[in-house]
Coordinates of C-alpha atoms in Angstrom, one line a residue:
Chain A
M1 CA 93.3 96.2 163.2
I2 CA 89.6 97.9 163.1
F3 CA 89.3 98.3 167.1
K4 CA 92.2 100.1 168.6
K5 CA 90.3 100.6 172.1
K6 CA 91.5 99.1 175.3
E7 CA 89.1 96.4 176.4
S8 CA 88.2 95.3 179.7
N9 CA 89.3 91.6 180.5
F10 CA 85.6 90.9 180.8
T11 CA 85.0 91.2 177.0
K12 CA 88.5 89.6 176.1
I13 CA 87.2 86.4 177.8
S14 CA 83.9 86.5 176.6
T15 CA 85.3 87.1 172.7
V16 CA 87.4 83.8 173.4
V17 CA 84.5 81.8 174.9
F18 CA 82.4 83.2 171.7
I19 CA 85.2 82.2 169.4
L20 CA 85.6 78.7 170.6
V21 CA 81.9 77.9 171.0
I22 CA 81.5 79.0 166.9
V23 CA 84.8 76.3 166.4
I24 CA 83.3 73.8 168.4
I25 CA 80.0 74.3 166.4
D26 CA 81.5 74.1 163.4
V27 CA 84.0 71.5 163.4
V28 CA 82.5 69.0 165.7
P29 CA 79.5 67.6 163.6
I30 CA 82.2 66.4 160.7
L31 CA 84.4 64.9 163.0
L32 CA 81.7 63.2 164.8
I33 CA 80.4 61.7 162.0
V34 CA 83.7 60.8 160.5
S35 CA 84.7 59.1 164.1
N36 CA 81.7 57.4 164.1
S37 CA 82.6 55.7 160.7
F38 CA 85.2 53.8 162.5
K39 CA 83.0 52.9 165.8
P40 CA 81.2 49.7 166.5
S41 CA 77.3 49.9 165.7
L42 CA 76.7 50.3 169.3
D43 CA 79.3 52.9 170.3
I44 CA 77.4 55.3 167.3
K45 CA 74.6 55.5 170.1
T46 CA 76.1 56.5 173.0
L47 CA 75.6 59.8 175.0
P48 CA 77.9 61.8 175.3
P49 CA 80.2 60.4 172.4
N50 CA 82.8 57.8 173.1
I51 CA 85.9 59.4 172.7
I52 CA 87.5 56.0 173.2
F53 CA 86.9 52.9 171.3
N54 CA 87.8 49.5 169.2
P55 CA 88.1 51.1 165.6
T56 CA 86.8 48.7 163.1
L57 CA 86.7 48.8 159.1
K58 CA 83.4 47.1 159.0
H59 CA 81.2 49.9 158.0
F60 CA 83.6 50.6 155.1
K61 CA 83.8 47.3 154.2
T62 CA 80.0 47.0 153.9
V63 CA 79.7 50.2 152.1
L64 CA 82.3 49.6 149.2
S65 CA 81.5 45.7 148.7
S66 CA 77.5 45.3 149.0
G67 CA 76.9 49.3 149.1
N68 CA 78.8 49.7 145.5
F69 CA 80.3 53.1 147.0
D70 CA 83.5 52.4 145.1
I71 CA 81.5 52.9 141.9
Y72 CA 79.7 56.0 143.2
F73 CA 82.9 57.5 143.7
K74 CA 84.2 56.7 140.4
N75 CA 81.2 58.2 138.9
S76 CA 81.4 61.4 141.1
L77 CA 85.2 61.7 140.0
I78 CA 84.2 61.4 136.4
V79 CA 80.9 63.9 136.4
A80 CA 82.9 66.5 138.7
T81 CA 86.1 66.6 136.5
I82 CA 84.2 66.9 133.2
T83 CA 82.2 69.2 134.1
T84 CA 84.7 71.5 135.6
A85 CA 87.0 71.3 132.5
I86 CA 84.2 72.3 130.4
S87 CA 83.0 75.1 132.9
I88 CA 86.5 76.6 133.0
I89 CA 87.2 76.0 129.2
V90 CA 83.9 77.6 127.8
G91 CA 84.1 80.0 130.6
I92 CA 87.7 81.5 129.8
F93 CA 86.3 81.8 126.4
G94 CA 83.1 83.6 127.4
A95 CA 84.9 85.6 129.8
Y96 CA 87.2 86.9 127.1
G97 CA 84.3 87.5 124.6
L98 CA 82.5 89.5 126.8
W99 CA 85.3 91.5 128.0
L100 CA 86.2 92.2 124.0
A101 CA 82.1 93.4 124.1
R102 CA 83.0 95.7 126.8
Y103 CA 82.2 98.7 125.0
S104 CA 79.5 97.9 123.2
K105 CA 76.2 97.9 124.5
W106 CA 74.7 94.0 124.5
G107 CA 78.2 92.9 126.2
R108 CA 77.6 95.0 129.2
K109 CA 73.9 93.9 129.7
V110 CA 75.0 90.2 129.1
S111 CA 77.8 90.8 131.8
D112 CA 75.5 92.3 134.3
F113 CA 72.8 89.9 134.1
I114 CA 74.6 86.8 133.7
L115 CA 74.1 86.0 137.0
L116 CA 70.4 86.1 136.8
G117 CA 71.0 82.4 135.5
K118 CA 71.1 81.6 139.3
L119 CA 67.5 82.4 139.5
V120 CA 66.2 79.4 137.5
P121 CA 65.8 77.0 139.9
S122 CA 67.6 73.3 139.1
I123 CA 63.7 71.8 139.5
T124 CA 62.7 73.9 136.8
I125 CA 65.3 72.9 134.1
L126 CA 65.4 69.1 135.6
I127 CA 61.7 68.1 134.5
P128 CA 62.2 69.3 131.1
L129 CA 65.4 68.3 130.8
N130 CA 65.0 64.7 131.7
M131 CA 62.3 64.3 129.5
L132 CA 64.4 65.7 126.6
L133 CA 67.3 63.2 127.4
Y134 CA 64.9 60.4 127.6
S135 CA 63.9 61.1 124.1
V136 CA 67.4 60.8 122.7
K137 CA 67.7 57.9 125.0
L138 CA 70.8 59.7 126.8
N139 CA 69.1 59.4 130.4
G140 CA 70.8 57.6 132.8
T141 CA 74.2 58.3 131.3
Y142 CA 76.7 60.7 132.5
V143 CA 76.2 63.2 129.8
G144 CA 72.7 64.5 132.1
P145 CA 74.5 65.6 135.1
I146 CA 77.7 66.7 133.2
L147 CA 75.7 69.0 130.9
A148 CA 73.2 70.4 134.0
H149 CA 76.2 70.9 136.4
S150 CA 78.3 72.5 133.4
S151 CA 75.4 75.2 132.7
V152 CA 75.1 76.0 136.4
N153 CA 78.8 76.7 136.9
L154 CA 79.4 78.3 133.7
P155 CA 77.6 81.7 134.4
F156 CA 79.6 82.1 137.6
V157 CA 82.7 81.0 136.4
I158 CA 82.3 83.7 133.6
W159 CA 81.5 86.2 136.4
L160 CA 84.4 85.3 138.2
I161 CA 86.8 85.3 135.3
L162 CA 85.5 88.2 133.8
G163 CA 85.9 90.0 137.5
F164 CA 89.9 89.3 137.4
I165 CA 90.3 90.3 133.6
K166 CA 88.8 93.5 134.4
Q167 CA 91.8 93.8 136.9
L168 CA 94.4 93.0 134.7
P169 CA 97.1 96.2 133.8
A170 CA 95.0 98.3 131.0
G171 CA 96.9 98.4 127.9
L172 CA 97.8 94.8 127.8
Y173 CA 95.8 94.1 125.2
E174 CA 96.7 97.0 122.6
S175 CA 100.2 96.6 123.2
A176 CA 99.9 92.8 122.4
Q177 CA 97.8 93.5 119.4
L178 CA 100.7 96.4 117.9
E179 CA 103.2 93.5 118.1
G180 CA 100.9 91.7 115.9
A181 CA 99.6 89.1 117.8
S182 CA 96.0 87.6 117.0
T183 CA 93.1 87.8 119.1
I184 CA 93.4 84.4 120.0
R185 CA 97.2 84.1 120.6
I186 CA 96.8 87.1 123.0
L187 CA 94.0 84.9 125.2
V188 CA 96.5 81.6 125.2
S189 CA 99.3 83.4 125.6
I190 CA 99.1 86.4 127.9
F191 CA 95.9 86.1 129.4
V192 CA 95.5 82.7 130.6
P193 CA 98.7 82.4 132.3
L194 CA 97.8 85.8 134.2
L195 CA 94.7 84.5 134.9
L196 CA 95.8 81.4 136.8
P197 CA 94.5 82.4 140.2
A198 CA 90.9 82.8 139.0
I199 CA 91.4 79.4 137.3
G200 CA 92.4 78.0 140.5
S201 CA 89.3 79.7 142.0
A202 CA 87.2 78.5 139.1
F203 CA 88.4 74.9 139.7
I204 CA 87.8 74.4 143.0
L205 CA 84.5 75.9 143.1
S206 CA 83.0 73.8 140.5
M207 CA 84.8 70.8 141.5
Q208 CA 83.3 71.5 144.9
Y209 CA 79.6 72.0 143.1
S210 CA 79.7 69.0 141.2
W211 CA 80.9 66.6 143.6
N212 CA 78.2 67.6 146.2
E213 CA 75.3 68.4 143.8
L214 CA 72.2 66.1 144.4
L215 CA 68.7 67.1 142.5
F216 CA 69.8 66.6 139.1
S217 CA 72.5 64.0 139.5
L218 CA 69.3 61.9 141.7
Q219 CA 66.9 61.8 138.7
L220 CA 69.2 62.4 135.6
T221 CA 71.7 58.8 136.6
S222 CA 70.9 55.1 136.8
M223 CA 72.0 52.5 139.0
D224 CA 75.4 52.3 137.4
T225 CA 76.1 56.2 137.3
Y226 CA 75.1 57.0 140.6
T227 CA 77.0 59.7 141.7
L228 CA 78.3 59.7 145.7
P229 CA 75.3 62.2 146.8
V230 CA 72.6 60.2 145.0
G231 CA 74.0 56.9 146.6
I232 CA 73.5 59.0 150.0
A233 CA 70.6 60.5 149.6
R234 CA 69.3 56.6 148.9
S235 CA 70.3 55.4 152.2
V236 CA 69.3 58.5 154.3
G237 CA 65.6 58.1 152.8
A238 CA 65.4 54.4 154.1
V239 CA 62.6 54.0 157.4
A240 CA 65.7 52.7 159.6
I241 CA 69.2 54.4 158.7
D242 CA 71.9 51.8 159.5
W243 CA 74.0 54.9 160.8
G244 CA 77.6 53.3 160.7
R245 CA 76.9 52.9 156.9
G246 CA 75.7 56.1 156.6
C247 CA 78.6 57.6 158.4
A248 CA 81.1 55.5 156.4
S249 CA 79.6 56.5 153.3
A250 CA 79.8 60.2 154.2
T251 CA 83.1 60.3 154.8
I252 CA 84.2 58.9 152.1
A253 CA 82.2 61.4 150.2
M254 CA 83.3 64.6 152.2
L255 CA 86.8 63.7 153.0
P256 CA 88.4 64.1 149.7
I257 CA 86.5 67.4 148.7
I258 CA 87.4 68.7 151.7
I259 CA 91.0 67.9 151.7
I260 CA 91.1 69.4 147.9
G261 CA 89.7 72.5 149.6
F262 CA 92.0 72.8 152.3
I263 CA 94.9 72.3 149.9
M264 CA 93.6 74.9 147.7
Q265 CA 91.9 77.3 150.5
K266 CA 93.4 80.2 149.1
Y267 CA 91.8 79.9 146.1
F268 CA 88.5 78.6 147.2
I269 CA 88.3 81.6 149.6
A270 CA 89.2 84.2 147.0
G271 CA 86.4 82.5 144.5
M272 CA 84.0 83.1 147.5
T273 CA 84.9 86.7 148.2
A274 CA 85.5 87.7 144.5
G275 CA 82.8 90.5 143.3
A276 CA 81.9 91.0 147.4
I277 CA 84.2 94.1 147.3
K278 CA 84.1 95.0 143.5
E279 CA 84.1 98.9 143.5
Chain B
M1 CA 84.7 88.7 116.8
P2 CA 83.5 88.4 120.5
V3 CA 80.8 86.5 119.4
V4 CA 82.8 83.6 118.1
F5 CA 84.2 83.2 121.7
L6 CA 81.0 83.2 123.1
M7 CA 79.7 80.8 121.1
P8 CA 80.5 77.9 123.6
T9 CA 78.7 79.2 125.9
I10 CA 75.7 80.4 124.0
V11 CA 75.2 76.8 122.6
V12 CA 75.5 75.2 126.3
V13 CA 73.0 77.8 127.8
L14 CA 70.8 77.5 125.1
L15 CA 70.8 73.9 125.0
V16 CA 70.9 73.3 128.5
M17 CA 68.8 76.4 129.9
I18 CA 66.9 78.2 127.3
F19 CA 65.3 75.3 125.5
P20 CA 64.5 72.7 128.6
L21 CA 62.8 76.1 130.2
I22 CA 60.6 77.1 127.0
Y23 CA 60.2 73.2 126.7
G24 CA 58.9 73.0 130.4
I25 CA 56.6 76.0 130.2
F26 CA 55.0 74.5 127.2
I27 CA 54.5 71.2 129.4
S28 CA 53.1 73.1 132.0
L29 CA 50.1 74.0 129.4
F30 CA 49.3 70.3 129.2
D31 CA 47.8 67.7 131.8
Y32 CA 50.5 65.6 131.1
H33 CA 51.4 62.4 132.8
I34 CA 54.7 60.4 131.9
G35 CA 54.5 57.9 129.5
M36 CA 51.4 59.7 128.0
K37 CA 51.8 61.5 124.3
I38 CA 51.3 65.5 124.3
T39 CA 48.4 65.8 122.1
S40 CA 45.8 68.4 121.6
D41 CA 43.3 66.4 123.6
S42 CA 45.7 67.1 126.4
F43 CA 46.0 70.4 126.5
V44 CA 44.6 72.6 129.3
G45 CA 46.1 76.1 128.7
L46 CA 46.4 77.7 132.3
E47 CA 44.4 75.0 133.9
N48 CA 47.2 74.1 135.9
Y49 CA 48.2 77.7 137.2
K50 CA 44.5 78.4 138.2
A51 CA 45.0 75.0 139.9
L52 CA 47.6 76.3 142.3
L53 CA 45.4 79.3 143.6
Y54 CA 43.1 76.1 145.2
D55 CA 45.9 74.0 146.3
K56 CA 46.1 74.0 149.7
V57 CA 49.4 71.9 150.1
L58 CA 50.8 74.6 147.5
H59 CA 50.5 77.7 150.1
R60 CA 51.7 75.8 152.6
A61 CA 55.0 74.9 150.7
F62 CA 55.0 78.6 149.3
L63 CA 54.7 79.8 153.0
N64 CA 57.2 77.4 154.3
T65 CA 59.5 78.2 151.5
V66 CA 59.5 82.0 151.8
L67 CA 59.6 81.7 156.0
F68 CA 62.6 79.4 155.5
A69 CA 64.2 81.9 153.1
L70 CA 63.9 84.7 155.5
L71 CA 65.0 82.8 158.8
A72 CA 68.1 81.2 156.9
N73 CA 69.0 84.7 155.4
L74 CA 68.5 86.7 158.4
G75 CA 70.7 84.3 160.8
E76 CA 73.0 83.9 158.4
L77 CA 73.5 87.8 157.7
T78 CA 73.5 88.6 161.6
F79 CA 75.6 85.6 162.6
G80 CA 78.1 85.8 160.2
T81 CA 78.8 89.6 160.4
L82 CA 79.0 88.9 164.5
I83 CA 81.6 86.7 164.0
S84 CA 83.6 88.6 161.4
L85 CA 83.6 91.4 163.6
T86 CA 84.9 89.6 166.3
L87 CA 87.5 87.9 164.4
L88 CA 89.0 91.3 163.3
K89 CA 89.8 91.6 167.0
C90 CA 91.4 88.4 167.7
K91 CA 95.1 88.1 167.0
K92 CA 95.7 87.9 163.1
G93 CA 97.2 84.0 163.4
I94 CA 94.2 83.2 165.3
A95 CA 91.5 84.5 163.0
D96 CA 93.1 83.3 160.0
F97 CA 93.5 80.1 161.5
V98 CA 89.7 80.1 162.8
R99 CA 88.3 81.3 159.2
G100 CA 90.4 78.3 157.4
L101 CA 88.1 75.9 159.8
C102 CA 85.1 77.8 158.7
T103 CA 85.4 76.8 154.7
M104 CA 85.0 73.1 156.0
P105 CA 81.0 73.1 156.3
L106 CA 81.3 74.7 152.6
L107 CA 82.6 72.0 151.4
V108 CA 80.4 69.4 152.5
S109 CA 77.7 68.4 150.6
P110 CA 74.4 69.9 151.3
I111 CA 72.9 66.2 151.4
I112 CA 75.4 65.1 154.1
T113 CA 75.1 68.2 156.0
G114 CA 71.3 67.0 156.5
F115 CA 72.6 63.5 157.3
I116 CA 75.0 65.1 159.5
W117 CA 72.2 67.0 161.4
K118 CA 69.7 64.4 161.4
Y119 CA 72.0 62.5 163.5
M120 CA 72.4 65.5 165.9
F121 CA 69.2 66.1 165.8
D122 CA 67.9 62.4 167.2
P123 CA 65.9 62.7 170.2
S124 CA 67.7 59.6 171.9
F125 CA 71.3 59.8 170.7
G126 CA 71.8 63.3 169.0
L127 CA 74.6 65.8 170.8
V128 CA 71.9 68.3 170.6
Y129 CA 69.3 66.9 173.1
W130 CA 72.6 66.3 175.5
I131 CA 73.5 70.2 175.3
L132 CA 70.0 70.7 175.7
G133 CA 69.7 68.5 178.7
F134 CA 72.3 71.1 180.9
F135 CA 69.2 73.7 180.1
G136 CA 66.9 71.1 181.5
I137 CA 65.4 70.9 178.1
D138 CA 63.9 67.1 176.6
S139 CA 62.6 66.4 173.6
S140 CA 58.9 66.9 174.8
E141 CA 59.7 70.5 175.5
F142 CA 61.8 70.9 171.9
P143 CA 60.7 68.4 169.4
G144 CA 62.9 69.3 167.1
L145 CA 62.8 67.6 163.8
G146 CA 59.9 65.9 165.2
K147 CA 57.0 68.3 165.4
P148 CA 56.0 70.7 162.7
T149 CA 56.4 73.3 165.4
T150 CA 60.1 73.4 165.5
A151 CA 61.0 71.4 162.1
L152 CA 61.6 74.5 160.4
L153 CA 63.0 76.2 162.7
C154 CA 65.9 72.9 162.9
V155 CA 66.4 72.9 158.9
A156 CA 67.0 76.9 159.0
F157 CA 69.7 76.2 161.7
T158 CA 71.2 73.4 160.0
H159 CA 71.5 75.9 156.6
W160 CA 73.1 78.4 159.1
W161 CA 75.8 75.8 159.9
Q162 CA 76.4 75.6 156.3
I163 CA 76.3 79.1 155.0
T164 CA 77.3 81.5 157.8
P165 CA 81.2 80.4 157.1
F166 CA 80.4 81.9 153.4
V167 CA 79.0 85.2 154.9
V168 CA 82.0 85.4 157.8
L169 CA 84.4 85.1 154.6
V170 CA 82.6 87.5 152.4
V171 CA 81.8 90.2 155.3
T172 CA 85.5 90.1 156.6
S173 CA 87.0 91.0 152.9
G174 CA 84.2 93.6 152.6
L175 CA 85.4 95.2 156.3
L176 CA 89.1 94.9 155.6
S177 CA 88.3 96.7 152.3
I178 CA 87.4 100.0 154.3
P179 CA 90.2 102.4 154.4
E180 CA 91.8 102.6 157.5
E181 CA 91.8 106.4 157.8
R182 CA 88.0 106.6 158.0
L183 CA 88.3 104.2 160.7
E184 CA 90.9 106.2 162.4
A185 CA 89.3 109.3 161.9
A186 CA 85.9 108.0 163.7
N187 CA 88.2 106.8 166.3
L188 CA 89.4 110.0 166.8
D189 CA 85.9 111.5 166.9
G190 CA 85.4 109.5 169.8
A191 CA 82.8 107.2 168.3
S192 CA 81.8 103.9 170.3
G193 CA 82.1 100.8 168.7
I194 CA 78.4 100.4 168.0
E195 CA 78.5 104.2 166.1
L196 CA 81.6 102.8 164.2
F197 CA 79.4 99.9 162.9
F198 CA 76.6 101.7 162.1
L199 CA 77.9 105.0 160.8
I200 CA 80.7 103.4 158.4
M201 CA 80.8 99.7 158.4
L202 CA 77.2 99.0 157.4
P203 CA 77.0 101.4 155.0
A204 CA 80.2 99.9 153.7
L205 CA 79.2 96.1 153.3
K206 CA 75.8 97.2 151.6
N207 CA 77.4 96.0 148.4
V208 CA 78.7 93.0 150.2
Y209 CA 75.2 91.9 151.4
Y210 CA 74.1 92.1 148.2
V211 CA 76.6 89.5 146.8
V212 CA 75.7 87.4 149.4
L213 CA 72.1 87.2 149.0
I214 CA 72.3 86.7 145.0
I215 CA 75.2 84.1 145.4
S216 CA 73.7 82.1 148.2
G217 CA 70.2 83.7 149.1
V218 CA 68.4 82.5 146.2
D219 CA 69.8 79.1 146.9
T220 CA 67.5 79.4 149.7
I221 CA 64.5 80.0 147.9
K222 CA 65.3 76.9 146.1
V223 CA 66.0 74.5 149.0
F224 CA 65.9 70.9 148.1
D225 CA 69.3 68.9 149.7
L226 CA 68.8 69.8 153.0
I227 CA 64.8 68.8 153.2
Y228 CA 65.6 65.8 151.3
A229 CA 67.8 64.6 154.1
L230 CA 66.3 66.1 157.3
T231 CA 62.4 65.4 156.8
Q232 CA 61.7 64.9 153.5
G233 CA 58.9 67.7 154.1
G234 CA 57.5 66.4 156.9
P235 CA 56.3 66.4 159.6
A236 CA 52.4 67.1 158.2
N237 CA 54.2 69.0 155.5
S238 CA 55.6 71.8 157.6
T239 CA 59.0 71.6 156.0
L240 CA 57.7 71.0 152.4
S241 CA 59.4 73.7 150.4
L242 CA 58.3 74.7 146.4
S243 CA 61.2 72.3 144.9
I244 CA 60.3 69.3 147.2
Y245 CA 56.8 69.6 146.4
S246 CA 57.3 70.0 142.5
F247 CA 59.8 67.0 142.9
R248 CA 57.2 65.3 144.4
E249 CA 54.6 65.7 141.9
A250 CA 56.8 64.8 139.0
F251 CA 59.1 62.2 140.1
E252 CA 56.5 60.4 142.9
V253 CA 53.0 61.3 141.4
Y254 CA 54.3 61.8 137.5
H255 CA 52.2 64.8 137.0
M256 CA 54.7 66.5 135.2
G257 CA 52.2 69.3 134.1
Y258 CA 51.2 70.3 137.0
A259 CA 54.9 69.9 138.5
M260 CA 55.9 71.9 136.1
A261 CA 53.6 74.8 136.5
V262 CA 54.7 74.4 140.7
S263 CA 58.3 74.6 139.5
V264 CA 57.6 77.7 137.1
F265 CA 56.1 79.8 140.1
L266 CA 59.1 78.9 142.2
M267 CA 61.1 80.6 139.5
I268 CA 59.0 83.6 139.5
T269 CA 58.9 83.6 143.2
A270 CA 63.2 83.3 142.6
F271 CA 62.6 86.3 140.4
I272 CA 60.6 88.9 142.7
I273 CA 62.6 88.4 145.4
F274 CA 66.0 88.3 144.1
G275 CA 66.2 89.6 140.3
L276 CA 63.7 92.5 140.4
P277 CA 66.2 94.2 143.2
F278 CA 69.0 93.3 141.5
I279 CA 67.7 94.6 138.1
H280 CA 66.4 98.0 139.8
A281 CA 70.2 98.3 141.5
N282 CA 71.9 97.5 138.3
S283 CA 69.8 99.8 136.3
S284 CA 70.1 102.7 139.0
Q285 CA 73.9 102.4 138.7
E286 CA 74.1 102.8 135.2
E287 CA 72.6 106.1 135.1

């Protein structure tokens, strides 16, 4: 532990209170929305929030039957899965390529500046991409969001995996080469198995991005291909919000990714903190 | 050989980043509305960019965006550091549990985060006002999302809620990477907690803050989803960000050329604030 000094009871108590407040602020808003989705409409607008209520599935039924959220769910799943697959496969190759080129000047430059792609705002790409997709008649299909999400994810995935490759034991590549393994074989049968933790991190991070992304999907999809965030944006933007429906659709959209995130928490945190402590 | 492996990446980046970007900059040189053909008649050169200089709404959006980025990042770095320092004083089991809970807001879509806090900030049934009520504050004293004076602050608060956990995770891993001996030596020298923080931890966290700003700080300049859910840029443009403004011009007024100029301006802003320091640090590292 970093602090070793004896503490007074006062600091101890205030520490506990502080942590408690943080946890409450962190968790209560989410729990409130989830519980609202099971409440009768009138109970949603009470202060303080009712903890005891007659649970109902009414909101879920409307959201799924007339709200099309079952279709949005399927669309989100398709877009997020394909995006993640593309980001990881292309990302592994890209990172490996950059690692092989680590002694050349351009290789180092590219890997140093790969994160600069983050500086290009989504809206700057969205406007022309939307027009380009329109001219090849691919607007409103899954192609738009998948391409856009992949291009945003890719630099980050490469950066993440490259960081892990650099930590692999030195000489691994050379000794495999001496035994006659080809470059591609070394990648597939030696590097990839060792990189599984990094791939786990890349998986959960790119799933989370694509599942949650709004701006690209908002404009590049059409009625049949709306993803969950688009569906929610359309209902939140309405003049009079139906809070029951809103809470039910928010619950449908956020619970799956929160659950996957919790199951893969180790990889999620590792991915989030990668690079923070390099050197 | 390395180039072969990089080929798929190059194709994706060229196709989805570079080519649209060049095309977009090209469009920004035209007085182009959707449905029109791009002809030499509609070529206006740098007129769209000149118009930015006189557009009062754009100036407002620029100020909002920079102010939001400042508020969001300062708040997140301060609270994030404070929370992770406090957690390091706790028992490991408790600290790990709290950090686990911390990942929850990070997994929630920004559009849903906006929805959640729109509910929390509602003047008639929002939990925020119920709590403020204990301190004798009502919606006339703190108008929340409803009035220009406080709306941007509420949007920034919502961003803190979502992103502070990220800073907690990253700062914690940064603090844990400080060699134990160094802290011990300082402890033996009788350094106070505050001295310990400013002399040893803060310098060690420099690189961490840097990564935080590049990975999540950049996103504050491009903020869209949160505002789209919370205020749509209102009231009275007080939360209008450059992304929202550009989106409106492009997809509500269909003024593509001008929208593109606004978004290029946004990109340059992001580059000056976050890109130049990054390049500077990278090149000084190599020397």
